Structure formats: C-alpha cells, structure tokens
Amino acid sequence: MVAVTAQYPFGICPHFHGNSRLISPETEFYSVNFPPRIGYSRLSLHSKDHVAEVYSLPFDSDFSGENETTAILDAIESPMNLKNLSTQELKQLANEVRSELSFIIAKAQKPSRSSLAVVELTVAIHHVFHAPVDKILWDVAEQGLTKKFGKGMHEWAAKIDEYARGMIGPPGSTLFEELGLYYIGPVDGHNIEDLVCVLNEVASLDSMGPVLVHVITKEELKVGDNQMNAGENKIMEGASSSDTIRCGTRTYSDCFVEALISEAERHKDIVAVHAGMGMEPSLHLLKNVFAEKFFDVGMAEQHAVTFSAGLACGGLKPFCIIPSAFLQRAYDQVIHDVDRQKVPVRFIITSAGLVGSDGPTQCGAFDIAFMSCLPNMIVMAPSDEVELSHMVATAALIDDRPVCFRYPRGALSVMDHSSGSGIPIEVGKGRILTEGKDIALLGYGSMVQNCLRAQSLLSKLGVEVTVADARFCKPLDIKLLRHLCKNHSFLVTVEEGSIGGFASHVAQFISLDGQLDAGIKWRPITLPDNYIEQASPTEQLAVAGLSGNHIAATALSLLGRNREALLLMC
C-alpha cells in the first residue's frame, strides 16, 4: 500500500478523516472514456458486487475561450497508459494537466492552487505504481511552513534530512528511525525525473517497512515555466481582496471582517488571533489590514486560546477566531485559562452548524452546548449581518468576562444593506420581530431566518405567529420568555445545534419558573442526535428537520392540523 499526503490531486479531494471505503483488489473495473470538456457531472460504475460513483469537476455551459491542446492527456484512458511514457512525455502530460486545470479554475472563478501544486507528483506516482492494485490514499495536508521559511526552506529541509540520517546525535537514535520510518528527501515536487527516480527506489524497498518521502511543491507554478499566468494570478490574489473574492455573494465572514475593522478604528487595542485548517478569503483581508495585530497560529487551537488569554491579561482586546469543530480541541484551555479566571477573551466561532459538503467532520454542532454550560461565559448568536455587527461592538465592550458568538458558513440570508458599524446591545436582551396570537417561534442565531420563512407559510394558512430572536443563550432574556409563555399556548424553540444547547437552557428556566405548570406547551427543534452526512446545505437542513417547512409543520401539528402539516412536507 502506498500512502501519499498532498493537496487535492487533479482537483478531486477525498477525505479520509471520516467515512471511507477502499475497493478490494477483486473488484472488476471498467474503462470509461470521456471526450475532452464534456459536460458531465456524475458517472455510476457497476461491477458484480460494487457500485461506485465518479464525480467530475463542475462544468459550466458558459465556458468559452481557447485552451492549449492536450494531445497526451486526451489519449489517457487509465493509469496504465502512463507506464510507457518517456520522461519528456511525462513532463508534457503534467503541463497539459496543469493547463486543463487552469482553464477550468479560471472560468469557474474558484482558487485552487493546491491542485496545481501536485500535478507532477500525481503523474509520477501513476507512472511508477500500479493503481488500483497499489492503494494510493490522498489526503489534505496543511500548508501554516514553506511560506514562513521562504527561500531558506530547502536548506531547512536539508537539516531535517541531516538529523534523520543520524549525522547529528547519538548513532541509532535518529528521529525517523525512532518512529519506524525510512526517510528520503527533500525532493523537488516539480522535477519529474527526480520524482520518478525516488519513487522507483521506494517501490524497490519491499522489506524496509514504511517509507517517508519528503516532497516540496510550489503553488505558483505556471504551465511550462516557473511563473503563474496573469489570469490565474488575478484569481488567486483575489482570494485576499475584498472586491474580487465574492462573485456577488456576501458571507457572514465578510460582514464580520468589515465590522471588526470598523470597531478596531475605535478601539486601538483590538487584536485578532486565528486558528484552524486554513483561512477564509475574507480573513486574509483582515490579516492584511491588521498587519502586526493579526496572529495566525494554524492548527494550534489550544495555543490560540491560551495566547488570547495572555493578550487579554496584558490589556488588549483579543478576538479569537476558530471554527466550531476545531474549538472542541481547545476546550480544556477555554475552561481553565479563560472561563475559570473570567479573562475577557472574545471567541468568534465560525462554520457553526451544518457545513454542507464537509459533512460531519467539520460540522459545528456542539459549541452552543459546550460554551453555554460554562459559568462565566456570555453566549450569543446573530440572526443576520446587522446583528453580527452589533455583536462585534458588544463583545468589544465586555471587559470583565469571556464572551462568544457563532455564525454559520455560507451566504447571508439578508442582504438589504451593509452591516457597517455596530451598535452595542444590552447583554441578555432578545427582540420580537413579528407578533401573532396562535403560536410563538423563538429562534437562535441564523435559524431566526427559517422561523420567518415558517411564519410566512403559516400566515397563508391563517395561523398568526410570533417570531422572536433570542440573541442570547446565556444569559437568557427571561422577560422575553415570560412574555411569550404568557401570551401564547405554544412555544417552539429552533436552533442549529445539538441537544443540550439553547433549548436546554429554555427548558431549565420555564420549568423552574413554573411556566410549564401554567399550561405552555413547548417543543424544541434541534439538530438530531446523530451525525449528518455530507450533502448540500438545503438537503442537510431538510434531513435535520430545520427548514422553514419543517418548522411550520411542527407548528401545525401542535395546533392539531396534522393533515396540513403532512402536506407541507410533501
């Protein structure tokens, strides 16, 4: 088995962090030919005992323009066709693949440097090894080192090689030998001759056990030489520019960055700390604007939290930006270094809730529950971009305890106006958006928008609905809760989080406050108690029962209108 760690080979990125399947050597394979640039999106391959689906890169019917000829690439029907190619032909094939990728990427307006960086490596692997007999596993590797070391990277890597070979330190106690690995490298990831030579050597080492090949690649390589072409450069550089990255679609992260930059003009002691697998394009803009006040620590979430605590203790106002799924790694630090000491760190929890194609591995399902159970933590969530800017302003003013707010990945639901500068809101103060006498929907965070969609559906059926935006999970707006319970027979809470989150806090209060005894009928809508596999965001919300139709159907069933509830779900 050959295991390779690299980034997005040929633009296709299978993840092996979650569920994965390897087809057995006994599987019968079929050869399928595709015409160049055909508009396909999915192909099913059937064998006696297996069904596999192959997904292509998205095809845009509006693609136009000329691309370089790809004579060798067009003749490739399977990896076996690479076996008899000469070194010069392999180089030409790599250029053709890079040309084809650049053509697709340029038209799709989507940056994908990582795919371009591993073209020669992929070609060399298929030339030397025998897929599918040899199992080749591709996974995503972190970028957070070559950029730090710059031109001295090769010298630094050579030092690693020197240590690994035992030239420094006691004989027999080298780093990689202790790990049971045979180390080869560093190797130029764009030199086909060197790659083929090294991989042939690896293939011949049957008795050596695991072999580590250290390959260095460059993302900026152009077709045929060492410069990036102008069109590709424009797209890639746009990844850190606010006026070219969005293609007409604004995200919560865009609005957060605008609000924080605006807030930093009033509070010169604001700093930003970021941790995670990679930065969203809008955060690159924040990094450029903040300069020395922006700290990107990569996938070191524990360090990010403790570092932020230290900055806060030093009198600064740190905004610690971490995706929900990765904040879980630093929970011990959140408790002991921040919450127990009431250190005013401002946690910005990105990618909260369902995350579409990234599936359960990066789903931010648990942050509401694990942050709101901490005694000193203020926990809030914006329902739109205006509320997001208000919460940035609110967090900047809180200096006596930690605070957090979450926002989801993806486009905004409301884009009628620019978020601009925020206005601080009263801590623990919710708001009522629409009022009706039949049923109350209390939404938390982005789910307020789906509550409004449900209200629109229900109004057409003659149901009068109150929609309230909780804003805060902790502290709860108990005045608002008492008002909803007093003036309605039914209360539905809606959140894009796991069991034990916002609904749990509402249940705790209304039960202890006697509201359940007084007759209010309450139903929680949360993420289900299972992991939701990857799908489109709309499909995932439907599976979770969090769409506007699902919320409206829940309300109708509470009112005893079950037939209409079922019709909404059809």
Coordinates of C-alpha atoms in Angstrom, one line a residue:
M1 CA 0.0 0.0 0.0
V2 CA 1.2 3.5 -0.9
A3 CA 0.1 6.4 1.3
V4 CA 0.6 9.9 0.0
T5 CA -0.1 13.1 1.8
A6 CA -0.7 16.0 -0.6
Q7 CA -3.4 18.5 -1.6
Y8 CA -6.3 17.9 -3.9
P9 CA -4.9 15.8 -6.7
F10 CA -6.3 16.9 -10.0
G11 CA -8.9 19.0 -8.2
I12 CA -10.6 15.9 -6.6
C13 CA -10.4 15.9 -2.8
P14 CA -11.5 12.7 -1.0
H15 CA -11.3 13.0 2.8
F16 CA -10.1 10.1 4.9
H17 CA -10.8 11.7 8.3
G18 CA -14.4 10.4 8.3
N19 CA -16.0 7.5 6.5
S20 CA -14.0 6.0 3.6
R21 CA -14.1 2.8 1.6
L22 CA -11.4 1.1 -0.3
I23 CA -12.4 -1.1 -3.2
S24 CA -11.0 -4.6 -2.9
P25 CA -8.5 -6.0 -5.5
E26 CA -11.1 -8.5 -6.5
T27 CA -13.4 -5.7 -7.8
E28 CA -14.0 -5.8 -11.5
F29 CA -13.1 -2.4 -13.1
Y30 CA -14.5 -0.9 -16.2
S31 CA -12.7 1.5 -18.5
V32 CA -14.7 4.6 -19.4
N33 CA -13.7 7.2 -22.0
F34 CA -14.7 10.9 -21.7
P35 CA -14.4 13.3 -24.6
P36 CA -12.5 16.5 -23.6
R37 CA -14.6 19.1 -21.7
I38 CA -17.7 17.1 -21.9
G39 CA -20.5 18.4 -19.7
Y40 CA -20.7 15.5 -17.3
S41 CA -21.2 15.7 -13.5
R42 CA -21.6 12.1 -12.3
L43 CA -21.0 8.6 -13.6
S44 CA -22.0 5.3 -12.0
L45 CA -19.7 2.4 -12.4
H46 CA -21.2 -1.0 -11.7
S47 CA -19.5 -4.4 -11.0
K48 CA -20.8 -7.6 -9.7
D49 CA -20.7 -6.7 -6.1
H50 CA -20.0 -2.9 -6.1
V51 CA -21.4 0.3 -7.3
A52 CA -19.1 3.4 -7.4
E53 CA -19.9 6.9 -8.4
V54 CA -17.4 9.2 -10.0
Y55 CA -17.9 12.9 -9.8
S56 CA -16.3 15.3 -12.2
L57 CA -15.3 18.9 -11.7
P58 CA -18.3 21.2 -12.3
F59 CA -19.0 22.0 -15.9
D60 CA -20.1 25.5 -16.9
S61 CA -22.1 25.6 -20.1
D62 CA -20.9 29.2 -20.5
F63 CA -17.3 28.2 -20.7
S64 CA -15.7 29.8 -23.7
G65 CA -12.3 30.7 -25.0
E66 CA -9.4 28.7 -26.2
N67 CA -7.1 26.4 -24.2
E68 CA -3.8 24.7 -25.1
T69 CA -4.0 21.4 -26.8
T70 CA -3.9 18.3 -24.6
A71 CA -2.9 15.6 -27.0
I72 CA -1.3 13.2 -24.5
L73 CA -4.0 13.8 -21.8
D74 CA -6.8 13.1 -24.3
A75 CA -5.2 9.8 -25.1
I76 CA -5.0 8.7 -21.4
E77 CA -7.7 6.1 -20.6
S78 CA -6.4 4.7 -17.4
P79 CA -3.3 5.0 -15.1
M80 CA -1.7 2.1 -17.0
N81 CA -1.3 4.4 -20.0
L82 CA 1.4 6.3 -18.1
K83 CA 3.7 3.3 -17.8
N84 CA 5.3 3.5 -21.2
L85 CA 5.6 7.3 -21.4
S86 CA 9.1 8.8 -21.6
T87 CA 10.3 11.4 -19.2
Q88 CA 9.7 14.1 -21.8
E89 CA 6.2 12.8 -22.4
L90 CA 5.5 12.8 -18.7
K91 CA 6.6 16.4 -18.5
Q92 CA 4.3 17.3 -21.4
L93 CA 1.4 15.4 -19.7
A94 CA 2.0 17.4 -16.5
N95 CA 1.9 20.6 -18.5
E96 CA -1.4 19.5 -20.2
V97 CA -3.0 18.6 -16.9
R98 CA -2.0 21.9 -15.4
S99 CA -3.3 23.7 -18.4
E100 CA -6.6 21.9 -18.2
L101 CA -6.9 22.7 -14.5
S102 CA -6.0 26.3 -15.0
F103 CA -8.6 26.6 -17.8
I104 CA -11.4 25.2 -15.6
I105 CA -10.3 27.2 -12.5
A106 CA -10.1 30.4 -14.4
K107 CA -13.6 30.0 -15.8
A108 CA -15.1 28.8 -12.6
Q109 CA -13.6 31.8 -10.7
K110 CA -12.5 29.4 -7.9
P111 CA -9.0 29.5 -6.5
S112 CA -7.3 26.0 -6.3
R113 CA -3.6 26.4 -6.1
S114 CA -3.3 23.2 -4.1
S115 CA -4.5 21.2 -7.1
L116 CA -1.9 22.7 -9.4
A117 CA 0.9 22.1 -6.8
V118 CA 0.8 18.3 -7.0
V119 CA 0.4 17.7 -10.8
E120 CA 4.0 16.3 -11.3
L121 CA 3.8 14.3 -8.1
T122 CA 0.5 12.7 -9.3
V123 CA 1.8 11.9 -12.7
A124 CA 5.0 10.3 -11.3
I125 CA 3.0 8.2 -8.8
H126 CA 0.9 6.8 -11.5
H127 CA 3.9 6.2 -13.7
V128 CA 5.7 4.2 -11.0
F129 CA 2.9 2.5 -9.1
H130 CA 0.0 0.4 -10.3
A131 CA -3.4 1.7 -9.5
P132 CA -5.8 0.2 -8.5
V133 CA -3.7 -2.7 -7.3
D134 CA -1.4 -0.4 -5.3
K135 CA -3.6 1.5 -2.9
I136 CA -2.9 5.2 -3.2
L137 CA -4.5 7.3 -0.5
W138 CA -4.8 11.1 -1.0
D139 CA -5.4 13.4 1.9
V140 CA -5.3 17.1 2.7
A141 CA -2.0 18.3 4.2
E142 CA -1.6 21.6 6.0
Q143 CA 0.1 24.4 4.1
G144 CA 0.6 27.3 8.5
L145 CA 5.6 26.1 6.9
T146 CA 7.4 26.8 3.4
K147 CA 5.8 30.3 3.4
K148 CA 7.3 31.0 6.8
F149 CA 10.8 30.0 5.9
G150 CA 10.7 31.4 2.3
K151 CA 13.8 30.8 0.2
G152 CA 15.6 29.0 3.0
M153 CA 13.1 26.2 3.0
H154 CA 15.4 23.8 1.1
E155 CA 18.3 24.4 3.4
W156 CA 16.0 23.9 6.4
A157 CA 14.6 20.7 5.0
A158 CA 18.2 19.5 4.3
K159 CA 18.9 20.0 8.0
I160 CA 15.9 17.7 8.8
D161 CA 17.4 15.2 6.4
E162 CA 20.8 15.5 8.2
Y163 CA 19.2 14.8 11.5
A164 CA 17.2 12.0 10.1
R165 CA 20.3 10.3 8.7
G166 CA 22.0 10.3 12.1
M167 CA 24.8 12.7 11.3
I168 CA 23.9 14.6 14.4
G169 CA 23.2 13.0 17.8
P170 CA 23.9 9.5 19.1
P171 CA 24.1 6.7 16.5
G172 CA 20.8 4.8 16.1
S173 CA 18.6 7.4 17.7
T174 CA 17.5 9.4 14.7
L175 CA 14.1 11.0 14.7
F176 CA 12.5 9.0 11.9
E177 CA 14.2 5.7 12.8
E178 CA 12.6 6.0 16.2
L179 CA 9.3 6.4 14.5
G180 CA 9.9 3.3 12.4
L181 CA 10.2 5.3 9.1
Y182 CA 12.8 5.3 6.4
Y183 CA 13.2 8.9 5.3
I184 CA 14.0 10.1 1.8
G185 CA 14.2 13.8 0.9
P186 CA 13.7 16.6 0.4
V187 CA 12.7 16.1 -3.3
D188 CA 11.7 18.8 -5.8
G189 CA 8.0 18.1 -6.4
H190 CA 8.1 19.6 -9.9
N191 CA 11.1 17.6 -11.2
I192 CA 9.6 14.6 -13.0
E193 CA 13.0 12.9 -13.3
D194 CA 13.8 13.1 -9.6
L195 CA 10.3 12.1 -8.6
V196 CA 10.3 9.0 -10.8
C197 CA 13.8 8.1 -9.6
V198 CA 12.9 8.4 -5.9
L199 CA 9.5 6.6 -6.3
N200 CA 11.2 3.8 -8.2
E201 CA 13.6 3.4 -5.3
V202 CA 10.7 3.4 -2.8
A203 CA 8.9 0.7 -4.9
S204 CA 12.0 -1.5 -4.7
L205 CA 12.3 -1.3 -0.9
D206 CA 9.9 -4.1 -0.2
S207 CA 11.5 -5.1 3.1
M208 CA 12.1 -1.6 4.5
G209 CA 8.7 -1.1 6.0
P210 CA 7.1 2.4 5.9
V211 CA 8.9 5.0 3.8
L212 CA 8.6 8.8 4.2
V213 CA 9.2 10.8 1.1
H214 CA 9.5 14.5 1.7
V215 CA 8.3 16.4 -1.4
I216 CA 8.4 20.2 -1.7
T217 CA 6.0 21.8 -4.1
K218 CA 5.1 25.4 -5.2
E219 CA 1.6 26.6 -5.6
E220 CA 2.6 29.4 -8.0
L221 CA 4.0 27.2 -10.8
K222 CA 2.7 28.1 -14.3
V223 CA 2.2 25.8 -17.3
G224 CA 5.5 25.3 -18.9
D225 CA 7.7 27.5 -16.7
N226 CA 8.1 28.9 -13.2
Q227 CA 5.7 31.9 -13.4
M228 CA 2.0 32.0 -12.7
N229 CA -0.1 33.2 -15.7
A230 CA -1.8 36.5 -15.4
G231 CA -5.4 35.2 -15.4
E232 CA -4.6 32.7 -12.7
N233 CA -2.7 35.2 -10.7
K234 CA -5.6 37.6 -10.7
I235 CA -8.0 35.0 -9.3
M236 CA -5.6 33.7 -6.7
E237 CA -4.6 37.1 -5.5
G238 CA -8.3 38.0 -5.3
A239 CA -8.5 35.4 -2.5
S240 CA -7.2 38.1 -0.2
S241 CA -9.0 41.1 -1.7
S242 CA -12.5 42.2 -0.6
D243 CA -13.6 43.4 -4.1
T244 CA -12.8 40.2 -6.1
I245 CA -13.4 37.2 -3.9
R246 CA -17.2 37.1 -3.5
C247 CA -18.5 37.0 -7.1
G248 CA -21.7 38.8 -5.9
T249 CA -22.2 36.7 -2.8
R250 CA -21.6 38.1 0.7
T251 CA -20.9 35.8 3.6
Y252 CA -21.1 36.1 7.4
S253 CA -17.3 36.2 7.5
D254 CA -17.3 39.1 5.1
C255 CA -19.6 41.1 7.4
F256 CA -17.6 40.1 10.5
V257 CA -14.4 41.3 9.0
E258 CA -16.0 44.6 8.0
A259 CA -17.5 45.1 11.4
L260 CA -14.2 44.2 13.2
I261 CA -12.2 46.6 11.1
S262 CA -14.7 49.3 11.8
E263 CA -14.6 48.5 15.5
A264 CA -10.8 48.5 15.5
E265 CA -10.8 52.1 14.4
R266 CA -12.5 53.0 17.7
H267 CA -10.6 50.5 19.9
K268 CA -6.9 50.5 19.1
D269 CA -6.2 47.7 21.5
I270 CA -8.2 45.1 19.4
V271 CA -6.1 42.2 18.1
A272 CA -7.1 39.1 16.2
V273 CA -6.0 35.5 16.7
H274 CA -6.9 32.8 14.2
A275 CA -6.6 29.1 14.4
G276 CA -7.8 26.4 12.0
M277 CA -7.1 24.4 8.9
G278 CA -7.0 27.4 6.7
M279 CA -8.3 31.0 6.5
E280 CA -11.4 32.0 4.6
P281 CA -10.7 34.6 1.9
S282 CA -12.3 37.5 3.9
L283 CA -9.9 36.7 6.8
H284 CA -7.0 37.3 4.5
L285 CA -8.3 40.8 4.1
L286 CA -8.4 41.2 7.9
K287 CA -4.8 39.9 8.1
N288 CA -3.7 42.5 5.6
V289 CA -5.4 45.3 7.4
F290 CA -4.4 44.3 10.9
A291 CA -0.8 43.5 9.9
E292 CA 1.2 43.0 13.1
K293 CA -2.1 42.9 15.2
F294 CA -3.2 39.6 13.4
F295 CA -1.8 36.3 14.7
D296 CA -2.4 33.2 12.6
V297 CA -1.3 30.1 14.6
G298 CA -2.5 27.5 12.2
M299 CA -3.9 24.2 13.6
A300 CA -2.9 25.0 17.2
E301 CA -6.2 25.8 18.7
Q302 CA -5.1 25.2 22.3
H303 CA -2.2 27.7 21.8
A304 CA -4.6 30.2 20.2
V305 CA -6.9 30.2 23.3
T306 CA -4.1 30.4 25.9
F307 CA -2.3 33.0 23.8
S308 CA -5.5 35.1 23.6
A309 CA -5.9 34.8 27.4
G310 CA -2.4 36.2 27.8
L311 CA -3.1 39.1 25.4
A312 CA -6.3 39.9 27.4
C313 CA -4.4 39.8 30.7
G314 CA -1.9 42.2 29.1
G315 CA -4.7 44.8 28.5
L316 CA -5.5 44.0 24.8
K317 CA -8.9 43.0 23.4
P318 CA -8.3 39.7 21.6
F319 CA -10.9 38.3 19.1
C320 CA -10.1 34.6 18.9
I321 CA -11.4 33.3 15.6
I322 CA -11.8 29.5 15.5
P323 CA -14.2 27.2 13.5
S324 CA -16.6 25.4 15.7
A325 CA -15.4 21.9 15.0
F326 CA -11.8 22.9 15.9
L327 CA -12.6 24.8 19.0
Q328 CA -13.5 21.5 20.5
R329 CA -9.8 20.7 20.6
A330 CA -9.1 23.6 22.9
Y331 CA -12.0 23.1 25.4
D332 CA -9.6 22.4 28.3
Q333 CA -7.9 25.8 27.7
V334 CA -11.3 27.5 27.3
I335 CA -12.3 26.3 30.8
H336 CA -9.1 26.6 32.7
D337 CA -7.2 29.5 31.0
V338 CA -10.2 31.7 30.2
D339 CA -13.6 31.0 31.9
R340 CA -12.4 30.0 35.4
Q341 CA -10.4 33.2 35.6
K342 CA -13.0 35.4 33.9
V343 CA -10.5 36.5 31.3
P344 CA -12.2 38.7 28.6
V345 CA -11.4 36.7 25.5
R346 CA -13.9 37.2 22.6
F347 CA -14.4 33.9 20.9
I348 CA -15.6 34.1 17.3
I349 CA -17.0 30.7 16.4
T350 CA -17.1 30.3 12.6
S351 CA -18.6 27.5 10.5
A352 CA -21.2 26.9 13.1
G353 CA -23.9 24.3 12.4
L354 CA -24.1 22.3 9.3
V355 CA -21.3 22.7 6.7
G356 CA -22.6 21.1 3.5
S357 CA -20.0 19.1 1.6
D358 CA -17.6 18.9 4.5
G359 CA -20.1 16.7 6.3
P360 CA -19.9 15.6 10.0
T361 CA -16.1 16.0 10.3
Q362 CA -16.3 19.8 10.3
C363 CA -19.9 20.3 11.4
G364 CA -20.2 22.8 14.2
A365 CA -23.0 21.1 16.1
F366 CA -21.8 21.3 19.7
D367 CA -20.5 24.8 20.5
I368 CA -23.8 26.1 21.9
A369 CA -23.9 23.3 24.4
F370 CA -20.3 23.2 25.5
M371 CA -19.9 27.0 25.7
S372 CA -23.2 27.8 27.4
C373 CA -22.5 25.4 30.3
L374 CA -19.5 27.5 31.4
P375 CA -20.4 29.7 34.5
N376 CA -18.8 32.9 33.3
M377 CA -19.3 32.7 29.5
I378 CA -21.7 35.1 27.7
V379 CA -23.1 33.2 24.7
M380 CA -24.9 34.9 21.8
A381 CA -25.6 34.4 18.1
P382 CA -26.6 36.8 15.4
S383 CA -29.6 36.2 13.1
D384 CA -28.3 38.4 10.2
E385 CA -25.4 40.6 9.2
V386 CA -26.7 43.7 11.1
E387 CA -27.0 41.7 14.3
L388 CA -23.5 40.3 13.7
S389 CA -22.0 43.9 13.5
H390 CA -23.9 44.7 16.7
M391 CA -22.4 41.7 18.5
V392 CA -18.9 42.6 17.4
A393 CA -19.5 46.0 19.0
T394 CA -21.0 44.4 22.1
A395 CA -18.1 42.0 22.5
A396 CA -15.5 44.8 22.2
L397 CA -17.0 46.5 25.3
I398 CA -17.1 43.4 27.5
D399 CA -14.0 43.5 29.7
D400 CA -15.0 41.6 32.8
R401 CA -15.7 38.1 31.4
P402 CA -15.3 36.0 28.3
V403 CA -17.9 36.2 25.5
C404 CA -18.6 34.2 22.4
F405 CA -20.8 34.3 19.3
R406 CA -21.2 31.9 16.4
Y407 CA -22.1 32.3 12.8
P408 CA -22.6 29.8 10.0
R409 CA -20.6 29.1 6.9
G410 CA -22.0 30.3 3.6
A411 CA -24.0 33.2 2.1
L412 CA -26.1 35.6 4.0
S413 CA -29.9 35.3 4.2
V414 CA -30.5 39.0 4.4
M415 CA -28.5 41.4 2.2
D416 CA -30.6 44.6 2.0
H417 CA -28.0 46.8 3.4
S418 CA -24.4 47.0 4.5
S419 CA -23.7 45.9 8.1
G420 CA -21.4 48.9 8.7
S421 CA -20.5 49.9 12.3
G422 CA -22.3 48.0 15.0
I423 CA -24.2 49.4 18.0
P424 CA -23.7 47.6 21.3
I425 CA -26.8 45.8 22.5
E426 CA -27.9 45.1 26.1
V427 CA -26.4 41.7 27.3
G428 CA -29.2 39.2 27.7
K429 CA -31.8 41.2 25.6
G430 CA -33.7 39.5 22.9
R431 CA -36.2 41.0 20.5
I432 CA -39.6 40.3 18.9
L433 CA -39.8 40.5 15.1
T434 CA -43.4 39.7 14.4
E435 CA -46.4 39.2 16.7
G436 CA -49.3 36.8 16.5
K437 CA -51.6 35.1 19.0
D438 CA -51.6 31.5 17.9
I439 CA -48.0 30.2 18.4
A440 CA -44.5 31.6 19.2
L441 CA -41.4 30.7 17.4
L442 CA -38.2 31.5 19.3
G443 CA -35.2 31.3 17.1
Y444 CA -31.5 31.3 18.0
G445 CA -28.9 32.6 15.5
S446 CA -29.3 32.0 11.8
M447 CA -32.4 29.8 12.4
V448 CA -34.4 33.0 13.1
Q449 CA -34.5 33.4 9.3
N450 CA -36.1 29.9 8.9
C451 CA -38.6 30.9 11.6
L452 CA -39.5 33.9 9.5
R453 CA -39.9 31.6 6.5
A454 CA -42.2 29.3 8.5
Q455 CA -44.2 32.4 9.7
S456 CA -44.7 33.4 6.0
L457 CA -46.0 29.9 5.2
L458 CA -48.3 29.7 8.2
S459 CA -49.8 33.2 7.6
K460 CA -51.1 31.9 4.3
L461 CA -52.9 29.2 6.3
G462 CA -54.5 31.7 8.6
V463 CA -52.1 31.0 11.6
E464 CA -50.9 34.1 13.4
V465 CA -47.3 33.6 14.6
T466 CA -44.9 35.5 16.8
V467 CA -41.3 35.3 15.8
A468 CA -38.7 36.2 18.4
D469 CA -34.9 36.5 18.1
A470 CA -33.4 35.2 21.3
R471 CA -29.9 36.7 20.6
F472 CA -28.5 35.2 23.8
C473 CA -28.4 31.7 25.0
K474 CA -26.6 32.9 28.2
P475 CA -27.9 34.9 29.9
L476 CA -31.4 34.2 28.6
D477 CA -33.9 37.1 28.2
I478 CA -36.2 35.9 31.0
K479 CA -38.6 38.8 30.5
L480 CA -39.0 37.9 26.8
L481 CA -39.6 34.2 27.7
R482 CA -42.2 35.1 30.3
H483 CA -44.0 37.3 27.7
L484 CA -44.0 34.5 25.1
C485 CA -45.3 32.0 27.6
K486 CA -48.0 34.3 29.0
N487 CA -49.4 35.3 25.6
H488 CA -49.2 32.0 23.7
S489 CA -50.4 28.5 24.2
F490 CA -47.5 27.0 22.2
L491 CA -43.8 27.8 22.2
V492 CA -41.3 26.3 19.7
T493 CA -37.5 26.9 20.1
V494 CA -35.3 26.5 17.0
E495 CA -31.5 26.2 16.9
E496 CA -28.9 24.7 14.5
G497 CA -27.1 22.9 17.3
S498 CA -27.1 19.7 19.2
I499 CA -29.3 18.5 22.1
G500 CA -28.2 20.2 25.3
G501 CA -27.9 23.7 23.9
F502 CA -30.2 26.7 23.7
A503 CA -33.4 24.6 24.1
S504 CA -31.9 23.1 27.3
H505 CA -31.5 26.5 28.8
V506 CA -35.0 27.5 27.9
A507 CA -36.4 24.3 29.4
Q508 CA -34.5 24.8 32.6
F509 CA -35.9 28.3 33.0
I510 CA -39.6 27.7 32.1
S511 CA -39.8 24.6 34.2
L512 CA -38.2 26.3 37.3
D513 CA -40.2 29.4 36.7
G514 CA -43.5 27.5 36.7
Q515 CA -44.4 28.2 33.1
L516 CA -44.8 24.6 32.2
D517 CA -47.2 24.2 35.1
A518 CA -49.2 27.2 33.9
G519 CA -50.0 25.4 30.6
I520 CA -47.5 26.5 28.0
K521 CA -46.8 23.6 25.5
W522 CA -43.2 23.7 24.4
R523 CA -41.4 21.9 21.6
P524 CA -37.6 22.1 20.8
I525 CA -36.3 21.8 17.3
T526 CA -32.5 21.0 17.3
L527 CA -30.1 19.0 15.2
P528 CA -30.9 15.3 15.5
D529 CA -28.9 13.1 17.8
N530 CA -26.8 11.7 15.0
Y531 CA -24.1 12.8 12.5
I532 CA -25.5 14.2 9.3
E533 CA -23.5 13.1 6.2
Q534 CA -22.3 15.5 3.5
A535 CA -24.9 17.0 1.2
S536 CA -26.0 20.4 0.0
P537 CA -26.8 22.8 2.8
T538 CA -30.5 22.7 1.8
E539 CA -30.5 18.9 1.9
Q540 CA -28.8 18.8 5.2
L541 CA -31.4 21.2 6.8
A542 CA -34.2 19.1 5.4
V543 CA -32.6 15.9 6.9
A544 CA -32.2 17.8 10.2
G545 CA -35.8 19.0 10.2
L546 CA -34.7 22.6 10.4
S547 CA -36.1 24.0 7.1
G548 CA -38.9 26.6 7.1
N549 CA -41.3 23.9 6.0
H550 CA -40.3 21.6 8.9
I551 CA -40.7 24.4 11.4
A552 CA -44.2 25.3 10.0
A553 CA -45.2 21.6 10.0
T554 CA -44.2 21.4 13.7
A555 CA -46.4 24.4 14.5
L556 CA -49.4 22.9 12.6
S557 CA -49.1 19.6 14.4
L558 CA -49.1 21.4 17.7
L559 CA -52.3 23.1 16.6
G560 CA -53.8 19.7 15.7
R561 CA -53.7 20.4 11.9
N562 CA -51.8 17.2 11.1
R563 CA -53.1 16.9 7.5
E564 CA -51.8 20.3 6.6
A565 CA -48.5 19.6 8.4
L566 CA -48.1 16.5 6.2
L567 CA -48.9 18.4 3.0
L568 CA -46.1 20.9 3.9
M569 CA -43.6 18.1 4.0
C570 CA -44.6 16.7 0.5

